[in-house]
Amino acid sequence: MRLGINLGYWGLGMDSDNVAVAQEADRLGYAVCWAAEAYGSDAATVLSYVAAKTERIDVGSAIFQIPARTPAMTAMTAATLDTLSGGRFRLGLGVSGPQVSEGWYGVKFDKPLARTREYVEIIRKAMSRERLSHEGAHWTLPLPGGPGKPLKLTVHPVREHIPLYIAAIGPKNLEQTGEIADGWLGIFFAPEHAALSLDPLTAGRAKAGQTLEGFDLCPTVAISVGDDVKAAADVQRPYTALYVGGMGSKEKNFYNQLARRMGYEQAADEIQEKYLAKDYAGAAAAVPHDLIDSTALLGTTERIADRMQAYADAGVTTLTLAPAGFTLEERITALRTGVEALERAGLA
């Protein structure tokens, strides 16, 4: 099992620290460094900067938002980043959510599965450097009746095939991800509930005549290091409450639905009710300890090593860490603990 690092969003006052974290991960042998985007920093600019400041570690988008860019623009960006990084780019995609898609980008959040499938088809065509033409429900290239003609990508990526990942949570999206992608970007993945994700991913791979062999299962997992497991879990409470309670609307929150499928229906209701009422402390307090403990790496190196073994046994191939804490020292400690735990578990 390999390790990754997720820098999250840029522009939160820790930008110089983010570079240092990426460089330390590079030195420690981490496989990939991911950056995210929502409606603040964009991931492409961040990744180009991180690539310039590192030597070996891959850089990946977790995620590029599908409503933010046309598929051809995403193909151009991926090809450019792969060239600038010397063949170290991984393309992660996701539909975002209805509030961001419609409120920030002005793109209707409808038929997300069909839109994702078509988006990936166009990207693959463009990056194969064939002349680009496409007739679909969401995009038509070239536009009919005008001066447009099929064009070919002029940039030559370092690799013929840039790995393509999709962030997915719901069963149908997971199944499609297994069918059309090279890897899966997960969140709040618990080894004890692995079947919730792996069963639909496996079904999708079967549709494509494939198995999970060679398919990168890559969840992002929060990590809090310390002797007191409860205190380590409490650090994660606001993070979990934000996603389960406030990431999306009351009617459409993918993370809340995931918590329900994991058996936390009552807690999911309470967290969301309090978060949407702006009782953020109450929402955090309502997060069950077991939910945090099962979806994060908490405690000492030995305990984290045991949990890493559970992730590996569940089939995870790249475990991406999201270190808790706001100081550079805390984040570097988490990075180094991750490597020590991986070696202690015999997974390096």
Tab-separated table of C-alpha atoms in Angstrom:
chain	number	residue	atom	x	y	z
A	1	MET	CA	0.000	0.000	0.000
A	2	ARG	CA	1.311	3.425	-0.933
A	3	LEU	CA	0.814	6.715	0.903
A	4	GLY	CA	-0.466	10.026	-0.386
A	5	ILE	CA	-0.907	13.472	1.142
A	6	ASN	CA	-3.908	15.764	0.660
A	7	LEU	CA	-3.137	19.465	0.997
A	8	GLY	CA	-6.807	20.418	0.830
A	9	TYR	CA	-7.496	24.001	-0.199
A	10	TRP	CA	-4.946	26.745	-0.791
A	11	GLY	CA	-5.272	30.249	0.594
A	12	LEU	CA	-6.148	29.393	4.202
A	13	GLY	CA	-3.052	31.068	5.629
A	14	MET	CA	-0.849	27.969	5.427
A	15	ASP	CA	0.413	28.256	1.860
A	16	SER	CA	4.135	28.252	2.653
A	17	ASP	CA	3.534	25.364	5.038
A	18	ASN	CA	1.748	23.460	2.264
A	19	VAL	CA	4.869	23.656	0.134
A	20	ALA	CA	6.988	22.397	3.027
A	21	VAL	CA	4.528	19.540	3.633
A	22	ALA	CA	4.645	18.560	-0.042
A	23	GLN	CA	8.449	18.684	-0.047
A	24	GLU	CA	8.675	16.564	3.115
A	25	ALA	CA	6.241	14.046	1.617
A	26	ASP	CA	8.426	13.967	-1.484
A	27	ARG	CA	11.509	13.329	0.658
A	28	LEU	CA	9.747	10.593	2.634
A	29	GLY	CA	8.716	8.715	-0.499
A	30	TYR	CA	4.999	9.487	-0.587
A	31	ALA	CA	3.452	8.481	-3.898
A	32	VAL	CA	1.163	11.442	-4.594
A	33	CYS	CA	0.248	14.905	-3.380
A	34	TRP	CA	-3.368	15.951	-3.993
A	35	ALA	CA	-4.906	19.434	-3.981
A	36	ALA	CA	-8.583	20.337	-3.851
A	37	GLU	CA	-10.827	23.116	-5.120
A	38	ALA	CA	-14.314	24.350	-4.229
A	39	TYR	CA	-14.972	28.079	-4.724
A	40	GLY	CA	-11.655	29.508	-3.583
A	41	SER	CA	-8.269	28.359	-4.838
A	42	ASP	CA	-8.197	26.364	-8.059
A	43	ALA	CA	-6.331	23.088	-8.030
A	44	ALA	CA	-4.515	23.441	-11.352
A	45	THR	CA	-2.476	26.482	-10.323
A	46	VAL	CA	-1.616	24.938	-6.962
A	47	LEU	CA	-0.475	21.680	-8.573
A	48	SER	CA	1.767	23.432	-11.073
A	49	TYR	CA	3.446	25.269	-8.197
A	50	VAL	CA	3.820	22.117	-6.095
A	51	ALA	CA	5.214	20.223	-9.087
A	52	ALA	CA	7.853	22.927	-9.561
A	53	LYS	CA	8.864	22.662	-5.891
A	54	THR	CA	9.134	18.843	-5.763
A	55	GLU	CA	11.096	16.199	-7.615
A	56	ARG	CA	9.522	12.724	-7.497
A	57	ILE	CA	6.074	12.806	-5.936
A	58	ASP	CA	3.064	12.715	-8.253
A	59	VAL	CA	0.649	15.654	-8.148
A	60	GLY	CA	-3.074	15.063	-8.454
A	61	SER	CA	-6.347	16.955	-8.580
A	62	ALA	CA	-8.726	15.849	-5.852
A	63	ILE	CA	-10.725	17.130	-7.508
A	64	PHE	CA	-11.107	19.194	-10.665
A	65	GLN	CA	-14.805	20.098	-10.586
A	66	ILE	CA	-16.650	18.988	-13.707
A	67	PRO	CA	-18.933	22.061	-13.873
A	68	ALA	CA	-15.896	24.370	-13.665
A	69	ARG	CA	-14.329	23.477	-17.010
A	70	THR	CA	-15.289	22.163	-20.395
A	71	PRO	CA	-13.935	18.650	-20.946
A	72	ALA	CA	-11.570	19.885	-23.651
A	73	MET	CA	-10.146	22.486	-21.251
A	74	THR	CA	-9.618	19.777	-18.640
A	75	ALA	CA	-7.770	17.676	-21.214
A	76	MET	CA	-5.548	20.654	-22.045
A	77	THR	CA	-4.840	21.280	-18.355
A	78	ALA	CA	-4.062	17.619	-17.692
A	79	ALA	CA	-1.717	17.394	-20.663
A	80	THR	CA	0.037	20.619	-19.647
A	81	LEU	CA	0.467	19.573	-16.015
A	82	ASP	CA	1.785	16.188	-17.072
A	83	THR	CA	4.328	17.899	-19.315
A	84	LEU	CA	5.385	20.497	-16.736
A	85	SER	CA	5.752	17.872	-14.001
A	86	GLY	CA	7.722	15.423	-16.127
A	87	GLY	CA	4.963	12.803	-16.190
A	88	ARG	CA	3.807	13.110	-12.578
A	89	PHE	CA	0.182	14.232	-12.945
A	90	ARG	CA	-2.954	12.335	-11.912
A	91	LEU	CA	-6.349	13.627	-13.047
A	92	GLY	CA	-9.080	13.436	-10.406
A	93	LEU	CA	-12.604	14.529	-11.329
A	94	GLY	CA	-15.882	15.039	-9.489
A	95	VAL	CA	-19.306	16.531	-10.081
A	96	SER	CA	-19.098	18.779	-6.975
A	97	GLY	CA	-22.539	19.412	-5.478
A	98	PRO	CA	-25.695	21.286	-6.436
A	99	GLN	CA	-24.979	24.366	-4.325
A	100	VAL	CA	-21.531	24.953	-5.859
A	101	SER	CA	-22.425	23.791	-9.364
A	102	GLU	CA	-25.488	26.025	-9.647
A	103	GLY	CA	-24.557	28.797	-7.216
A	104	TRP	CA	-20.930	29.339	-8.234
A	105	TYR	CA	-20.604	28.014	-11.779
A	106	GLY	CA	-24.165	28.500	-13.020
A	107	VAL	CA	-24.281	24.920	-14.280
A	108	LYS	CA	-27.451	22.934	-13.667
A	109	PHE	CA	-26.826	19.949	-11.406
A	110	ASP	CA	-28.774	17.427	-13.420
A	111	LYS	CA	-27.954	13.936	-14.662
A	112	PRO	CA	-24.533	13.901	-12.949
A	113	LEU	CA	-23.783	10.294	-13.958
A	114	ALA	CA	-24.478	10.835	-17.647
A	115	ARG	CA	-22.582	14.130	-17.575
A	116	THR	CA	-19.551	12.480	-15.949
A	117	ARG	CA	-19.515	9.601	-18.453
A	118	GLU	CA	-19.636	11.979	-21.396
A	119	TYR	CA	-17.020	14.260	-19.840
A	120	VAL	CA	-14.603	11.361	-19.433
A	121	GLU	CA	-15.230	10.161	-23.014
A	122	ILE	CA	-14.312	13.580	-24.408
A	123	ILE	CA	-11.222	13.901	-22.208
A	124	ARG	CA	-9.948	10.493	-23.286
A	125	LYS	CA	-10.512	11.349	-26.956
A	126	ALA	CA	-8.724	14.678	-26.601
A	127	MET	CA	-5.751	13.265	-24.696
A	128	SER	CA	-5.362	10.456	-27.226
A	129	ARG	CA	-4.609	13.292	-29.693
A	130	GLU	CA	-7.218	12.192	-32.207
A	131	ARG	CA	-9.269	14.886	-33.906
A	132	LEU	CA	-11.981	15.778	-31.454
A	133	SER	CA	-15.584	15.258	-32.435
A	134	HIS	CA	-18.432	14.270	-30.146
A	135	GLU	CA	-22.208	14.135	-30.273
A	136	GLY	CA	-23.842	13.764	-26.891
A	137	ALA	CA	-26.616	14.999	-24.653
A	138	HIS	CA	-24.387	17.541	-22.900
A	139	TRP	CA	-21.678	18.440	-25.425
A	140	THR	CA	-21.484	18.538	-29.203
A	141	LEU	CA	-18.092	19.115	-30.807
A	142	PRO	CA	-17.752	20.857	-33.173
A	143	LEU	CA	-20.951	22.878	-32.895
A	144	PRO	CA	-23.125	22.175	-35.961
A	145	GLY	CA	-23.736	24.758	-38.646
A	146	GLY	CA	-20.786	26.963	-37.758
A	147	PRO	CA	-17.113	27.489	-38.557
A	148	GLY	CA	-15.818	24.990	-36.012
A	149	LYS	CA	-13.879	21.942	-37.149
A	150	PRO	CA	-12.455	18.899	-35.338
A	151	LEU	CA	-9.149	19.879	-33.761
A	152	LYS	CA	-6.315	17.865	-32.286
A	153	LEU	CA	-4.489	18.532	-29.019
A	154	THR	CA	-1.125	20.110	-29.858
A	155	VAL	CA	0.521	19.280	-26.512
A	156	HIS	CA	2.270	15.921	-26.193
A	157	PRO	CA	1.842	14.628	-22.613
A	158	VAL	CA	4.836	12.756	-21.223
A	159	ARG	CA	2.751	9.602	-20.870
A	160	GLU	CA	0.348	8.099	-23.364
A	161	HIS	CA	-2.144	7.430	-20.565
A	162	ILE	CA	-2.640	9.879	-17.696
A	163	PRO	CA	-4.330	8.097	-14.746
A	164	LEU	CA	-7.941	9.258	-14.354
A	165	TYR	CA	-9.726	9.085	-10.996
A	166	ILE	CA	-13.302	9.903	-10.030
A	167	ALA	CA	-14.517	10.978	-6.596
A	168	ALA	CA	-17.659	8.980	-5.860
A	169	ILE	CA	-19.812	8.207	-2.824
A	170	GLY	CA	-23.220	6.956	-3.990
A	171	PRO	CA	-23.685	3.369	-5.240
A	172	LYS	CA	-24.512	4.282	-8.850
A	173	ASN	CA	-21.624	6.739	-9.102
A	174	LEU	CA	-19.282	4.160	-7.589
A	175	GLU	CA	-20.355	1.549	-10.118
A	176	GLN	CA	-19.795	3.936	-13.013
A	177	THR	CA	-16.410	4.919	-11.567
A	178	GLY	CA	-15.334	1.289	-11.591
A	179	GLU	CA	-16.424	1.044	-15.198
A	180	ILE	CA	-14.826	4.163	-16.725
A	181	ALA	CA	-11.947	5.290	-14.456
A	182	ASP	CA	-8.468	4.098	-13.472
A	183	GLY	CA	-8.965	4.798	-9.781
A	184	TRP	CA	-11.386	5.935	-7.097
A	185	LEU	CA	-11.071	8.908	-4.747
A	186	GLY	CA	-12.931	8.131	-1.525
A	187	ILE	CA	-13.706	9.938	1.693
A	188	PHE	CA	-14.998	8.686	5.069
A	189	PHE	CA	-14.024	5.171	4.042
A	190	ALA	CA	-14.200	2.675	6.912
A	191	PRO	CA	-12.628	-0.771	6.418
A	192	GLU	CA	-15.497	-2.256	8.437
A	193	HIS	CA	-17.929	-0.935	5.839
A	194	ALA	CA	-15.725	-1.524	2.796
A	195	ALA	CA	-18.467	-3.377	0.917
A	196	LEU	CA	-20.501	-0.157	0.660
A	197	SER	CA	-17.867	1.128	-1.774
A	198	LEU	CA	-16.120	-1.947	-3.094
A	199	ASP	CA	-19.183	-3.933	-4.144
A	200	PRO	CA	-20.422	-1.302	-6.627
A	201	LEU	CA	-16.867	-0.550	-7.781
A	202	THR	CA	-16.348	-4.261	-8.453
A	203	ALA	CA	-19.636	-4.426	-10.355
A	204	GLY	CA	-18.520	-1.525	-12.507
A	205	ARG	CA	-15.171	-3.140	-13.221
A	206	ALA	CA	-17.014	-6.300	-14.281
A	207	LYS	CA	-19.075	-4.246	-16.761
A	208	ALA	CA	-15.802	-3.175	-18.344
A	209	GLY	CA	-14.525	-6.766	-18.355
A	210	GLN	CA	-12.054	-5.952	-15.583
A	211	THR	CA	-11.428	-6.676	-11.912
A	212	LEU	CA	-10.110	-4.434	-9.146
A	213	GLU	CA	-6.599	-5.651	-10.003
A	214	GLY	CA	-4.648	-2.569	-11.128
A	215	PHE	CA	-7.473	-0.219	-10.118
A	216	ASP	CA	-6.268	2.357	-7.562
A	217	LEU	CA	-8.474	2.475	-4.460
A	218	CYS	CA	-7.470	5.804	-2.960
A	219	PRO	CA	-9.445	7.132	0.020
A	220	THR	CA	-8.407	10.263	1.880
A	221	VAL	CA	-8.186	9.549	5.611
A	222	ALA	CA	-7.715	12.108	8.374
A	223	ILE	CA	-4.827	11.414	10.758
A	224	SER	CA	-4.443	12.703	14.337
A	225	VAL	CA	-1.378	11.597	16.289
A	226	GLY	CA	-1.299	11.379	20.093
A	227	ASP	CA	-1.510	9.130	23.125
A	228	ASP	CA	-5.123	10.065	23.881
A	229	VAL	CA	-7.415	8.519	21.243
A	230	LYS	CA	-10.472	10.444	22.403
A	231	ALA	CA	-8.603	13.742	22.211
A	232	ALA	CA	-7.313	12.796	18.760
A	233	ALA	CA	-10.875	12.036	17.658
A	234	ASP	CA	-12.174	15.303	19.068
A	235	VAL	CA	-9.799	17.198	16.800
A	236	GLN	CA	-11.679	15.680	13.861
A	237	ARG	CA	-15.181	16.485	15.112
A	238	PRO	CA	-15.625	19.844	13.321
A	239	TYR	CA	-14.363	18.309	10.056
A	240	THR	CA	-16.803	15.395	10.202
A	241	ALA	CA	-19.660	17.653	11.295
A	242	LEU	CA	-19.028	20.002	8.371
A	243	TYR	CA	-19.342	17.218	5.822
A	244	VAL	CA	-22.149	15.191	7.402
A	245	GLY	CA	-24.092	18.266	8.502
A	246	GLY	CA	-23.336	21.111	6.183
A	247	MET	CA	-21.839	19.951	2.898
A	248	GLY	CA	-24.843	20.394	0.640
A	249	SER	CA	-28.518	20.987	1.296
A	250	LYS	CA	-30.780	19.113	3.694
A	251	GLU	CA	-32.247	17.178	0.780
A	252	LYS	CA	-28.962	16.427	-1.000
A	253	ASN	CA	-25.917	15.803	1.151
A	254	PHE	CA	-23.912	12.835	-0.143
A	255	TYR	CA	-21.849	12.554	3.047
A	256	ASN	CA	-24.917	12.524	5.242
A	257	GLN	CA	-26.352	9.733	3.107
A	258	LEU	CA	-23.097	7.789	3.458
A	259	ALA	CA	-23.220	8.088	7.264
A	260	ARG	CA	-26.753	6.700	7.124
A	261	ARG	CA	-25.656	3.726	5.036
A	262	MET	CA	-22.977	3.065	7.654
A	263	GLY	CA	-25.682	2.766	10.315
A	264	TYR	CA	-25.605	6.276	11.834
A	265	GLU	CA	-29.091	7.403	10.765
A	266	GLN	CA	-30.079	9.065	14.051
A	267	ALA	CA	-26.723	10.788	14.475
A	268	ALA	CA	-26.773	11.960	10.843
A	269	ASP	CA	-30.165	13.608	11.453
A	270	GLU	CA	-28.971	15.337	14.614
A	271	ILE	CA	-25.678	16.529	13.118
A	272	GLN	CA	-27.406	17.973	10.071
A	273	GLU	CA	-30.217	19.604	12.042
A	274	LYS	CA	-27.784	21.350	14.364
A	275	TYR	CA	-25.311	22.309	11.646
A	276	LEU	CA	-27.951	23.867	9.414
A	277	ALA	CA	-29.227	25.778	12.469
A	278	LYS	CA	-25.657	27.110	12.814
A	279	ASP	CA	-25.117	25.272	16.082
A	280	TYR	CA	-21.677	24.143	14.937
A	281	ALA	CA	-20.470	23.140	18.411
A	282	GLY	CA	-23.599	21.070	18.946
A	283	ALA	CA	-23.196	19.415	15.554
A	284	ALA	CA	-19.591	18.511	16.354
A	285	ALA	CA	-20.583	17.113	19.742
A	286	ALA	CA	-23.248	14.945	18.062
A	287	VAL	CA	-20.707	13.110	15.890
A	288	PRO	CA	-20.312	9.584	17.330
A	289	HIS	CA	-16.803	8.682	18.402
A	290	ASP	CA	-17.057	5.383	16.533
A	291	LEU	CA	-17.803	7.183	13.261
A	292	ILE	CA	-14.625	9.225	13.602
A	293	ASP	CA	-12.535	6.299	14.822
A	294	SER	CA	-13.594	4.067	11.923
A	295	THR	CA	-12.903	6.678	9.228
A	296	ALA	CA	-9.677	8.248	10.559
A	297	LEU	CA	-6.252	7.234	11.821
A	298	LEU	CA	-6.069	8.118	15.499
A	299	GLY	CA	-3.591	7.665	18.317
A	300	THR	CA	-0.105	6.262	18.602
A	301	THR	CA	2.079	4.924	15.816
A	302	GLU	CA	1.227	1.377	16.894
A	303	ARG	CA	-2.516	1.987	16.792
A	304	ILE	CA	-2.287	3.759	13.447
A	305	ALA	CA	-0.260	0.845	12.080
A	306	ASP	CA	-3.049	-1.541	13.104
A	307	ARG	CA	-5.625	0.598	11.318
A	308	MET	CA	-3.428	0.844	8.233
A	309	GLN	CA	-3.372	-2.946	8.140
A	310	ALA	CA	-7.174	-2.896	8.197
A	311	TYR	CA	-7.227	-0.508	5.234
A	312	ALA	CA	-4.790	-2.690	3.321
A	313	ASP	CA	-6.823	-5.802	4.117
A	314	ALA	CA	-9.906	-4.012	2.777
A	315	GLY	CA	-8.144	-3.524	-0.557
A	316	VAL	CA	-6.905	0.069	-0.346
A	317	THR	CA	-3.897	0.587	-2.636
A	318	THR	CA	-3.124	4.269	-1.972
A	319	LEU	CA	-3.940	5.664	1.469
A	320	THR	CA	-4.018	9.452	1.298
A	321	LEU	CA	-3.475	11.198	4.624
A	322	ALA	CA	-5.054	14.485	5.671
A	323	PRO	CA	-3.031	15.569	8.739
A	324	ALA	CA	-4.864	17.297	11.564
A	325	GLY	CA	-3.517	20.502	13.035
A	326	PHE	CA	-2.707	23.961	11.777
A	327	THR	CA	1.002	24.123	12.567
A	328	LEU	CA	3.699	22.883	10.263
A	329	GLU	CA	5.176	20.803	13.087
A	330	GLU	CA	1.884	18.941	13.637
A	331	ARG	CA	1.488	18.185	9.945
A	332	ILE	CA	5.089	17.054	9.481
A	333	THR	CA	4.765	14.820	12.550
A	334	ALA	CA	1.695	13.213	10.997
A	335	LEU	CA	3.567	12.653	7.717
A	336	ARG	CA	6.469	10.951	9.463
A	337	THR	CA	4.153	8.915	11.685
A	338	GLY	CA	2.384	7.697	8.561
A	339	VAL	CA	5.631	6.318	7.159
A	340	GLU	CA	6.633	4.763	10.495
A	341	ALA	CA	3.212	3.132	10.873
A	342	LEU	CA	3.280	1.795	7.313
A	343	GLU	CA	6.698	0.226	7.951
A	344	ARG	CA	5.591	-1.149	11.346
A	345	ALA	CA	2.615	-2.801	9.653
A	346	GLY	CA	4.924	-4.337	7.049
A	347	LEU	CA	3.103	-2.585	4.226
A	348	ALA	CA	5.871	-0.367	2.870
